[in-house]
CSV table of C-alpha atoms and ligand atoms in Angstrom, one decimal:
chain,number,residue,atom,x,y,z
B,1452,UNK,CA,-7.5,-26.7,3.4
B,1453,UNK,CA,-6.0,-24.2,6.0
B,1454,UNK,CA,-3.3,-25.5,8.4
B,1455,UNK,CA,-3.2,-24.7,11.9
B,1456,UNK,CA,-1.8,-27.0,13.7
B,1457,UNK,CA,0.9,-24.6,14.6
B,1458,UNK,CA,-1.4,-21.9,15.2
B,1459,UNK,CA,-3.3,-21.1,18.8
B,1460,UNK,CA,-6.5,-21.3,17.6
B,1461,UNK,CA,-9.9,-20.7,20.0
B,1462,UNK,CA,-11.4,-24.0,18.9
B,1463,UNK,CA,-12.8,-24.1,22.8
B,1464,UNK,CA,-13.8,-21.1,24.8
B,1465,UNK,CA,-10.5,-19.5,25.6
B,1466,UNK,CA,-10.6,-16.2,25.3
B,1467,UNK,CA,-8.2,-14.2,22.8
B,1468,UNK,CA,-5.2,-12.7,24.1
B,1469,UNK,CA,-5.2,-9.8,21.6
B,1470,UNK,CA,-8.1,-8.4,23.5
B,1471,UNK,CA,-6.4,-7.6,26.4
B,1472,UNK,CA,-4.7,-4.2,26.3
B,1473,UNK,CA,-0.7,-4.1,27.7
B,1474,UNK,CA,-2.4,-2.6,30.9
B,1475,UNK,CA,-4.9,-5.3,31.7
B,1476,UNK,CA,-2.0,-8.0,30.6
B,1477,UNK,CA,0.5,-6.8,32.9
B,1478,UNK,CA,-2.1,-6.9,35.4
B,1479,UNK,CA,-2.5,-10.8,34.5
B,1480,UNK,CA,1.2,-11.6,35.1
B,1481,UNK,CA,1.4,-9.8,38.0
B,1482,UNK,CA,-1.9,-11.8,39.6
B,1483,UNK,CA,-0.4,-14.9,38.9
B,1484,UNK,CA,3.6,-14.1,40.2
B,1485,UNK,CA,4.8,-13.5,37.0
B,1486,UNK,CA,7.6,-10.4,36.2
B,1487,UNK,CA,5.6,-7.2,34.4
B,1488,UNK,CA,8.5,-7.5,31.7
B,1489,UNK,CA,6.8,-10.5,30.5
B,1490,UNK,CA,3.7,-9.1,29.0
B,1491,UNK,CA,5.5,-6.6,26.7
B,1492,UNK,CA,8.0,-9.5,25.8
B,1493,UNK,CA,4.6,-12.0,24.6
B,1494,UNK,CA,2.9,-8.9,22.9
B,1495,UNK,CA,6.3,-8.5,20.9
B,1496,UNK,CA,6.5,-11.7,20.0
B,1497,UNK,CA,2.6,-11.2,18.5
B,1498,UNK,CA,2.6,-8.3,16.7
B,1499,UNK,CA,6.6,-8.0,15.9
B,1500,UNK,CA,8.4,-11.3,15.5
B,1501,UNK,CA,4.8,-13.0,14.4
B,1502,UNK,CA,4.9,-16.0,16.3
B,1503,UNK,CA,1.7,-17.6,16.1
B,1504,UNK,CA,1.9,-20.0,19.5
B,1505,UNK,CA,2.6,-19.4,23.1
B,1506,UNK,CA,4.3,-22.8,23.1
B,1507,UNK,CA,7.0,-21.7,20.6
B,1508,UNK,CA,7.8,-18.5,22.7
B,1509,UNK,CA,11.6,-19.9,23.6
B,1510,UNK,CA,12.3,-16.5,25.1
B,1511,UNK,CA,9.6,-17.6,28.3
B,1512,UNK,CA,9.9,-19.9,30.8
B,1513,UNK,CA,8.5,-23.6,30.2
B,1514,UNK,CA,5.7,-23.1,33.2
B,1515,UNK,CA,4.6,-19.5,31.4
B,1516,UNK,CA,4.4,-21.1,27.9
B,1517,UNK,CA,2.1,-23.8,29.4
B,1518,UNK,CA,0.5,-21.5,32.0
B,1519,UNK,CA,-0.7,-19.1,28.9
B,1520,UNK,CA,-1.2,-21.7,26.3
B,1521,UNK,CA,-3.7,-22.9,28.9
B,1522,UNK,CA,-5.4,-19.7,29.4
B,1523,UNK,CA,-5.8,-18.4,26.0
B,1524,UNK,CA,-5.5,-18.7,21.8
B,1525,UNK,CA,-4.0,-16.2,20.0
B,1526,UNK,CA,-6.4,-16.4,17.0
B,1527,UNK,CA,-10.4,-17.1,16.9
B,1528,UNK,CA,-11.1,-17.4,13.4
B,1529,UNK,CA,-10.5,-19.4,10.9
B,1530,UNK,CA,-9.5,-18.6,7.1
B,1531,UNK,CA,-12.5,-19.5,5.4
B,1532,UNK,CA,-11.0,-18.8,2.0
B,1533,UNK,CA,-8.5,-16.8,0.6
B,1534,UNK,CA,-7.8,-15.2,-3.2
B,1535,UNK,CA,-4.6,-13.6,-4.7
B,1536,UNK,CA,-5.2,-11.1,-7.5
B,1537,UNK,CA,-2.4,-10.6,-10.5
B,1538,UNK,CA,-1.7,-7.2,-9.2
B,1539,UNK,CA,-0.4,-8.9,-5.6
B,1540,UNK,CA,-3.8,-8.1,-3.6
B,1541,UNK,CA,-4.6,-10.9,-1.5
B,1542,UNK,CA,-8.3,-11.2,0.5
B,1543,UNK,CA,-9.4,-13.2,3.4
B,1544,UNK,CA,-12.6,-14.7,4.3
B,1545,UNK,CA,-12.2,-15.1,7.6
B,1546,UNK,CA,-15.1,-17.4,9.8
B,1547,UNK,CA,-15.4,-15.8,13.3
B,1548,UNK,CA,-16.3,-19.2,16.0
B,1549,UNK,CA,-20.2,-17.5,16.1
B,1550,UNK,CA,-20.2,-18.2,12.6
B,1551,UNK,CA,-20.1,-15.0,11.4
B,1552,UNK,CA,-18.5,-13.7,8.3
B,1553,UNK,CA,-15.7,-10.9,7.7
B,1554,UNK,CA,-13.2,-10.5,5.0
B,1555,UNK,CA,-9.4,-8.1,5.1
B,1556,UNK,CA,-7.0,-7.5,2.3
B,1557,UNK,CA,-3.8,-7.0,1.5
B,1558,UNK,CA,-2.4,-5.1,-1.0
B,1559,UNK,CA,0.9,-4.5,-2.1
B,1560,UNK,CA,1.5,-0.9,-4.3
B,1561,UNK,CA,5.7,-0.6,-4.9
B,1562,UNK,CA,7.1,-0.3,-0.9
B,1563,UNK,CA,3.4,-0.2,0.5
B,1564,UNK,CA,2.0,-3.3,2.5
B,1565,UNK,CA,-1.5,-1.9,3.3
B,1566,UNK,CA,-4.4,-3.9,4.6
B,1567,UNK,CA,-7.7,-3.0,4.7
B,1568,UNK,CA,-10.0,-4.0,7.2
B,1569,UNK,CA,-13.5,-4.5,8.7
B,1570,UNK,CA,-15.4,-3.1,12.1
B,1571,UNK,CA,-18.3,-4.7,11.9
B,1572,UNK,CA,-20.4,-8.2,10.8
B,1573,UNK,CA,-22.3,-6.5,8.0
B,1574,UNK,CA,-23.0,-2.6,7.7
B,1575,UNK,CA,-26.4,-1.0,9.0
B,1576,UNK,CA,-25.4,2.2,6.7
B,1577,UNK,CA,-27.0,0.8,3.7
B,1578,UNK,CA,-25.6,2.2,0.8
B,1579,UNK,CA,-27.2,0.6,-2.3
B,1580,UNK,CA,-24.2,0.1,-4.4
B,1581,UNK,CA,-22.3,-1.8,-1.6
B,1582,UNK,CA,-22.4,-5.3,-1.0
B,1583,UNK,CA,-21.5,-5.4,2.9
B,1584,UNK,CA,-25.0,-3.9,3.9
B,1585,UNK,CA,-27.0,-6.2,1.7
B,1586,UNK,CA,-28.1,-8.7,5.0
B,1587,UNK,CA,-28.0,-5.7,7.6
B,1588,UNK,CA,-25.3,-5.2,10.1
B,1589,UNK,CA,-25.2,-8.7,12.9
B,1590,UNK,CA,-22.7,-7.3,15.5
B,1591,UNK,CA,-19.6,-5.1,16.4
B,1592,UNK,CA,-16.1,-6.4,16.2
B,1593,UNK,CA,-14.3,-6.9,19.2
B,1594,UNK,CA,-10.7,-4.9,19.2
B,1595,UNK,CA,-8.9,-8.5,19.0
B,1596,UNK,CA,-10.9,-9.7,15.7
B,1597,UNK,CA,-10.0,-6.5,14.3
B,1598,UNK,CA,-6.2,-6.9,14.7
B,1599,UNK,CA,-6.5,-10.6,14.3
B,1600,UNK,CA,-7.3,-9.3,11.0
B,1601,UNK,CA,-4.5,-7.5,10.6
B,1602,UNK,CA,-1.9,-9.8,12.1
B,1603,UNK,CA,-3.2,-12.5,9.5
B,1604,UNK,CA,-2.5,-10.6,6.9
B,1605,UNK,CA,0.6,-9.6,8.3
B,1606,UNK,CA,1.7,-13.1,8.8
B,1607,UNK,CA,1.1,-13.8,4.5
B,1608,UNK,CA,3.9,-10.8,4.5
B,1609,UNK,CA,8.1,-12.4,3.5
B,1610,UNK,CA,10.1,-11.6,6.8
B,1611,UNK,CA,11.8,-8.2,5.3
B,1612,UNK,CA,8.4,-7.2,4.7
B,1613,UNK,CA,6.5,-4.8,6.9
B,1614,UNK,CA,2.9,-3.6,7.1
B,1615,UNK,CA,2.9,-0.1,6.3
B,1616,UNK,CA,-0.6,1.0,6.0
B,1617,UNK,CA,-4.2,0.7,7.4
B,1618,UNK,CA,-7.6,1.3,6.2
B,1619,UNK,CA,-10.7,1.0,7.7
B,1620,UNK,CA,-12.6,0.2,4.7
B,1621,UNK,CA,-13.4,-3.4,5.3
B,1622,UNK,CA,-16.7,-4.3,5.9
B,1623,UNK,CA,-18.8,-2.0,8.3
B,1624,UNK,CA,-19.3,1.5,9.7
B,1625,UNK,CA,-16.1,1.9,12.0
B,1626,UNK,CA,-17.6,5.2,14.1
B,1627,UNK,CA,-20.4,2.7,14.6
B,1628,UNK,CA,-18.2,0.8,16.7
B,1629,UNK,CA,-15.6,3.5,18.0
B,1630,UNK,CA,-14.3,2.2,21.1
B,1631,UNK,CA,-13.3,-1.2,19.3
B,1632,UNK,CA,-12.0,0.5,16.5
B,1633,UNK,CA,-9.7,3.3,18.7
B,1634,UNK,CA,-8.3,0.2,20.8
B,1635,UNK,CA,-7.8,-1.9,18.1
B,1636,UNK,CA,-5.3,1.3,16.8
B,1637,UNK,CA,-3.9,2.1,19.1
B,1638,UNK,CA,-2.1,-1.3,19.4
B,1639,UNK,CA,-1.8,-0.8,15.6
B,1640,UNK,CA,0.5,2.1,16.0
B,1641,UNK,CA,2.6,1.2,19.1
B,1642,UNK,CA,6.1,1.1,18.4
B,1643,UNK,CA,7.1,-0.5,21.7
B,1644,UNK,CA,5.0,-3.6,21.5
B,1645,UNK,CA,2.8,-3.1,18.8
B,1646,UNK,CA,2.6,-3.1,14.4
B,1647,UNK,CA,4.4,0.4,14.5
B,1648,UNK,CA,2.4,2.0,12.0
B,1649,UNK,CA,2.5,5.7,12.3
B,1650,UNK,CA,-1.3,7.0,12.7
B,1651,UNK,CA,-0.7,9.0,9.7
B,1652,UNK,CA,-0.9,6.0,7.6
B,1653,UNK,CA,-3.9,5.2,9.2
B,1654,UNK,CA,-7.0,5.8,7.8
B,1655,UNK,CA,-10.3,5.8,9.2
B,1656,UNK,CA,-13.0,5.7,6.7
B,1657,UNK,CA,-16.8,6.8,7.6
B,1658,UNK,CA,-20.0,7.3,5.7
B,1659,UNK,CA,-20.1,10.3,7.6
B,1660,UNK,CA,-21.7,10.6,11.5
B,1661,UNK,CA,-21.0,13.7,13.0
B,1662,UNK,CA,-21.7,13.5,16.2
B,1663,UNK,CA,-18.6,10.7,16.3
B,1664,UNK,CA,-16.4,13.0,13.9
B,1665,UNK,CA,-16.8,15.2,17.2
B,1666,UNK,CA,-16.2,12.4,19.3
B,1667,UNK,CA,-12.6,11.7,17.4
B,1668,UNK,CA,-11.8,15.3,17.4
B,1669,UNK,CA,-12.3,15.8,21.2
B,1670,UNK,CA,-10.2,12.5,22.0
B,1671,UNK,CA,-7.6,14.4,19.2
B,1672,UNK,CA,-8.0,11.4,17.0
B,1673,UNK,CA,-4.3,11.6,15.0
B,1674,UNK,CA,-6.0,9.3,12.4
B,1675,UNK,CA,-6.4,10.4,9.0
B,1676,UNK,CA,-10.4,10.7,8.1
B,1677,UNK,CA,-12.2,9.8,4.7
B,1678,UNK,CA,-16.0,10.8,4.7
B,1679,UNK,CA,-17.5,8.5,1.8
B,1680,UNK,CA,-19.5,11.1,0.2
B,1681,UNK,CA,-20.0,9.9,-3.2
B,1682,UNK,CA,-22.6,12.3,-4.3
B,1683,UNK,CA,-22.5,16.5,-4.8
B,1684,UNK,CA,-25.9,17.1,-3.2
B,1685,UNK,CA,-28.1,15.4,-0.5
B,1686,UNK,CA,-31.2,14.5,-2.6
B,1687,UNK,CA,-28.9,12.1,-4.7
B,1688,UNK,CA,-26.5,11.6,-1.3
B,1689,UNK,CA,-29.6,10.0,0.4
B,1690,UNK,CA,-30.8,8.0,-2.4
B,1691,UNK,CA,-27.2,6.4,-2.6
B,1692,UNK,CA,-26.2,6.6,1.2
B,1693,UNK,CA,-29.5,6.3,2.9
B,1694,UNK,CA,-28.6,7.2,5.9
B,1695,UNK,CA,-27.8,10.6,4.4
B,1696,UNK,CA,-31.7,11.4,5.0
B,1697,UNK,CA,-31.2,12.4,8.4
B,1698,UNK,CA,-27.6,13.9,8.7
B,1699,UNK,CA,-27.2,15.5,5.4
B,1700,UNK,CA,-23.8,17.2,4.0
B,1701,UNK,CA,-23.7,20.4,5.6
B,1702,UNK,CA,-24.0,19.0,8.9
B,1703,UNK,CA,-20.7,16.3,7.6
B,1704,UNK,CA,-18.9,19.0,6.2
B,1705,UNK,CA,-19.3,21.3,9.3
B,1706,UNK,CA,-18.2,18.0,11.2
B,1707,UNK,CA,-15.0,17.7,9.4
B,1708,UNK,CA,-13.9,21.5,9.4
B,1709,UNK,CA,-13.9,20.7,13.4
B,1710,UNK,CA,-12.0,17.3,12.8
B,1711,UNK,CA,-9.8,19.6,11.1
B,1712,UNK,CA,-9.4,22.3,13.3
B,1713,UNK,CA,-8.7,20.3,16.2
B,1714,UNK,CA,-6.1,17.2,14.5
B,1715,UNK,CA,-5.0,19.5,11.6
B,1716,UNK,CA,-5.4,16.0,9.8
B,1717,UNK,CA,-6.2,16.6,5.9
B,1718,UNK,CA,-9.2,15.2,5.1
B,1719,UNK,CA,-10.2,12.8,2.4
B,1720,UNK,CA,-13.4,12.4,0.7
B,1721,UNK,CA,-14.1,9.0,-1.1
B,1722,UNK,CA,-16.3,9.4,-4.3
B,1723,UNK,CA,-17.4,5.9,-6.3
B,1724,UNK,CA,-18.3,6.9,-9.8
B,1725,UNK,CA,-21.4,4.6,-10.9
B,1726,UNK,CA,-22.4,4.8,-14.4
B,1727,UNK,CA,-25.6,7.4,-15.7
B,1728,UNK,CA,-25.9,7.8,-11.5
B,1729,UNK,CA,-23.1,10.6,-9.9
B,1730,UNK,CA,-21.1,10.9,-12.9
B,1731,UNK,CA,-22.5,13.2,-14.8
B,1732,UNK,CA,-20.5,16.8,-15.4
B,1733,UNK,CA,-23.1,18.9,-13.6
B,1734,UNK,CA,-21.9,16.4,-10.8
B,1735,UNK,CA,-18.5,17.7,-10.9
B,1736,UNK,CA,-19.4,21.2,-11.0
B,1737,UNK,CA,-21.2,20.7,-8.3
B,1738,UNK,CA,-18.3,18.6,-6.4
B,1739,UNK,CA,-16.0,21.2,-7.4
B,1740,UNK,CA,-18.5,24.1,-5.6
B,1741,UNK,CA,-18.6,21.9,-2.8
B,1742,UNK,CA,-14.8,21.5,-2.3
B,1743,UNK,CA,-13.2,24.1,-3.5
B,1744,UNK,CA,-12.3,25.9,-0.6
B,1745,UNK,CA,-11.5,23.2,1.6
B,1746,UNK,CA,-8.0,21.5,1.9
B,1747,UNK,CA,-8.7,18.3,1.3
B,1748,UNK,CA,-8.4,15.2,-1.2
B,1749,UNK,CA,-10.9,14.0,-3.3
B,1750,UNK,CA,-10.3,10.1,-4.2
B,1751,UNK,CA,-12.7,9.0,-6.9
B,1752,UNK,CA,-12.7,5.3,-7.5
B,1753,UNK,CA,-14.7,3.2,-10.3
B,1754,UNK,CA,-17.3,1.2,-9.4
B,1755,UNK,CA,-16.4,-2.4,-8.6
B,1756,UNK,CA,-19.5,-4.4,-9.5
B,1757,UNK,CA,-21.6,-6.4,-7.2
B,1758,UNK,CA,-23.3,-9.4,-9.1
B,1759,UNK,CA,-26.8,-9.2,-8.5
B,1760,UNK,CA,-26.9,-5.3,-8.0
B,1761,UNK,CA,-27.4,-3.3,-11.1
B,1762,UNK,CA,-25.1,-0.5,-11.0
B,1763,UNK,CA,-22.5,0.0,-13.5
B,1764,UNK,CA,-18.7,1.3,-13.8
B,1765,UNK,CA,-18.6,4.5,-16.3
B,1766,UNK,CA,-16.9,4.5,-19.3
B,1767,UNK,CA,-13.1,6.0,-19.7
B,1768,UNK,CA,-14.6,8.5,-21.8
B,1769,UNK,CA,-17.2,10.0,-18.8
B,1770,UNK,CA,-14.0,9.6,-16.8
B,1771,UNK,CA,-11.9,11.4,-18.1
B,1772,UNK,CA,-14.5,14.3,-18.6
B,1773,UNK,CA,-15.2,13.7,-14.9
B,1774,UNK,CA,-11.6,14.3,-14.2
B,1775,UNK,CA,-11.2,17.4,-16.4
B,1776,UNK,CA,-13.9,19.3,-14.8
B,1777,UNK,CA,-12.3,18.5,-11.0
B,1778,UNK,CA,-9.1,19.7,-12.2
B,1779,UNK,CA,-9.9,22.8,-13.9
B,1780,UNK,CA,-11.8,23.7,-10.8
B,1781,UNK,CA,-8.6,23.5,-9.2
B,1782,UNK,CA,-9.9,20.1,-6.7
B,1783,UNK,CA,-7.2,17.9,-5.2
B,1784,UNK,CA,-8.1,14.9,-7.1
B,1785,UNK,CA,-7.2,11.5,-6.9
B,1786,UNK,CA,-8.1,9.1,-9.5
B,1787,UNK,CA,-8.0,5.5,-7.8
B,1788,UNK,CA,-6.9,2.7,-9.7
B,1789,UNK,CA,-8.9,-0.6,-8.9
B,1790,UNK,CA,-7.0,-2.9,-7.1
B,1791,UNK,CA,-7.9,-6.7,-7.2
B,1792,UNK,CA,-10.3,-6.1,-10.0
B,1793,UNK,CA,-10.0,-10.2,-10.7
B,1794,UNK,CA,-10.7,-11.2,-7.1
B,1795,UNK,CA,-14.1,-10.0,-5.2
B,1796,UNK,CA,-11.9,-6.8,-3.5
B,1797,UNK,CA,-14.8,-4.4,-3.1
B,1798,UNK,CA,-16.3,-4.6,0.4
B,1799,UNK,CA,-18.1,-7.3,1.2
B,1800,UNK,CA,-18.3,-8.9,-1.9
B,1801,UNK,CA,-16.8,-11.8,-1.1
B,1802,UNK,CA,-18.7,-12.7,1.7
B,1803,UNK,CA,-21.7,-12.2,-0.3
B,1804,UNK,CA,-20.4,-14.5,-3.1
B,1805,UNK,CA,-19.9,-17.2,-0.6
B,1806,UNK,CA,-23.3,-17.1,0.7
B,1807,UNK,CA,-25.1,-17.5,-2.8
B,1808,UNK,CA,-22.6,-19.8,-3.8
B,1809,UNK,CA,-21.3,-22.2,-0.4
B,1810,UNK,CA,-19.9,-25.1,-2.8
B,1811,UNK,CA,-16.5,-23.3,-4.3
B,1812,UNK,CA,-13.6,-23.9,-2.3
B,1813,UNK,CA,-10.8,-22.0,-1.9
B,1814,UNK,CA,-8.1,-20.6,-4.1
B,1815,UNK,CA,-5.1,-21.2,-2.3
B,1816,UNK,CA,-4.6,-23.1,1.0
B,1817,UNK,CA,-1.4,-21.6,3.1
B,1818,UNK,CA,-2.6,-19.2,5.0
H,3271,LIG,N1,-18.6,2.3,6.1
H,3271,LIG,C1,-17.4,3.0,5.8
H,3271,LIG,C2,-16.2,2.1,5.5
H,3271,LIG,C3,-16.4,0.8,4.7
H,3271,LIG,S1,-16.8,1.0,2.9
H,3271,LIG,C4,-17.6,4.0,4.7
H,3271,LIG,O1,-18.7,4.1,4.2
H,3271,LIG,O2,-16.6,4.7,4.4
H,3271,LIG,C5,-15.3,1.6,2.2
H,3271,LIG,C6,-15.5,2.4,0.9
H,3271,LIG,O3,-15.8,1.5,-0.1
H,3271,LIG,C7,-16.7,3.3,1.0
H,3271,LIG,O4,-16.3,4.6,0.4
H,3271,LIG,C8,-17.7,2.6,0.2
H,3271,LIG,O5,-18.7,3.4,-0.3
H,3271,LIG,C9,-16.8,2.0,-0.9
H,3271,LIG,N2,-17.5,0.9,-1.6
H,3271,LIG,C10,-18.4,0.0,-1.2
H,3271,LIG,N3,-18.7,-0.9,-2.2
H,3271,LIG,C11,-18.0,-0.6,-3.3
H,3271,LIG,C12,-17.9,-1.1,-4.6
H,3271,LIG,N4,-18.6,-2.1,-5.0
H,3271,LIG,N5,-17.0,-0.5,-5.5
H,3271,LIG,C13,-16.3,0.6,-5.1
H,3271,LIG,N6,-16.3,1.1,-3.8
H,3271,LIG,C14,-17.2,0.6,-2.9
């Protein structure tokens, strides 16, 4: 199945070096009589020229190679699976050493090269159409599995090509794990040493917790913000989004006009259409009431169906109608094509597949 011989994989308990920031690195090299310059030259070599072992760092002295090939892997996890769609989207199963399950995608729309990835083993939000929170949420991701995510993806790129985009969309509640998330992009958009993605391609999405939208806004997140809102009032809000029962979408929309204020960031506001549910027109009259002074997007994506769950995708024609009532109010409206429709794409379906059905083996071997 998946080579990786090549790669510095944890298979015993060395740590990862992708969770140590520049600043703790340096400190590293310098403990052990090693030039500062160093640290920035192996983080390069990670996240730039995608070298995926110390001992192939030709640029470092022979006793640094061995001294860090000794003290840490460059990757925990191991592919577990991975699936390419028609369209270019690729997905990855990825097996953290606990066991635990988390999957990141590629996808590839005309220059774009965005990934999309999780926070979190599992999702405590709940939402009933979504298959990440079926099992509950197990634990945080640490800011090295979430850019391992990245970098494996990254790595399934041709040379010329360059990662361009990130969502937090994977599996999870990223302001549920903040500090991991922050860390992790921070590296993301370093141009020095790091992927170089400007924060304005990168998006963090949220089912909407205010008291974290605050926390962003004071630490002047520069990240762009989708609130997953997916219904136009909060008695069918909290039957979709559970967690909705206690915050409620004034309190969210009050939270993003600070985000707002403070980042100037435009905000985005993620709406799945599920058939005879949310998609009626008295929906988008109300979703147009809602928005309509705002600046800000509204993204409205089909359904992708979870087996086992019974919600549905709409029709075209309800879609359409859907459509023409956001645009005569005069929304913002994005209509989002389904990406990956052929592969499990939607968040967490995958994983979920895998559990009901451990025997199939993977699509393509690699990565
Ligand atoms: N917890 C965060 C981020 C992860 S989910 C959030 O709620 O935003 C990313 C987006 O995918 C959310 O808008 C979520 O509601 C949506 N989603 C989940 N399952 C889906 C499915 N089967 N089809 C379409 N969108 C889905």
């Amino acid at each position: 199945m998946t080579t990786q011989s090549k790669e510095s994989v944890g298979k015993t308990e060395k740590p990862s070096i992708l969770e140590h920031t520049e600043h703790s690195l340096i400190r590293w090299f310098v403990d052990r009589e090693f030039p500062k310059y160093r640290a920035k030259q192996v983080l390069c070599a990670i996240y730039q020229r995608r070298v995926d072992s110390f001992l192939e760092m030709t640029d470092l002295p022979k006793d640094l190679r061995t001294k860090l090939d000794e003290s840490f892997c460059i990757f925990k996890t191991k592919t577990a699976e991975s699936q390419q769609s028609e369209d270019g989207t690729e997905k990855l199963l990825l097996e953290l050493p606990d066991g635990g399950r988390i999957e990141c995608v590629l996808r590839r729309d005309g220059p774009r090269r965005s990934v999309c990835l999780s926070s979190q083993v599992g999702c405590a939000m709940g939402c009933v159409f979504c298959a990440s929170g079926l099992d509950g949420v197990d634990r945080n991701l640490t800011r090295g599995e979430i850019l391992e995510q990245a970098l494996k993806l990254q790595r399934m790129l041709e040379p010329e090509e360059r990662l361009s985009h990130i969502v937090m969309m994977g599996m999870g509640e990223p302001l549920a794990n903040l500090r991991n998330v922050l860390d992790a992009l921070d590296v993301a958009r370093d141009s020095e040493y790091g992927l170089g993605i400007s924060p304005r391609r990168i998006t963090i999405s949220t089912v909407g917790l205010p008291p974290s939208i605050d926390k962003l806004a004071e630490a002047h997140s520069p990240f762009q913000l989708a609130i997953s809102l997916h219904a136009p009032n909060d008695e069918l809000r909290t039957r979709l989004v559970p967690v909705n029962k206690n915050i409620g979408i004034e309190a969210i929309m009050a939270a993003t006009e600070r985000y707002f204020a403070v980042t100037s960031r435009r905000l985005t506001f993620e709406y799945v259409l599920l058939k005879d549910l949310n998609d009626s027109p008295q929906c988008a009259e109300q979703l147009v009431k809602l928005l309509r002074r705002r600046t800000a997007m509204l993204n409205v994506i089909p359904y992708n169906p979870v087996p086992g769950l019974p919600y549905e995708t709409p029709s075209s024609e309800v879609i359409l109608e859907f459509r023409r009532i956001l645009m005569e109010g005069g929304i913002n409206v994005m209509f989002r094509q389904r990406k990956g429709n052929d592969i499990q794409a939607a968040c967490g379906q995958l994983r979920r597949l895998r559990e009901r059905e451990p025997q199939i083996v993977s699509l393509t071997s690699n990565v």
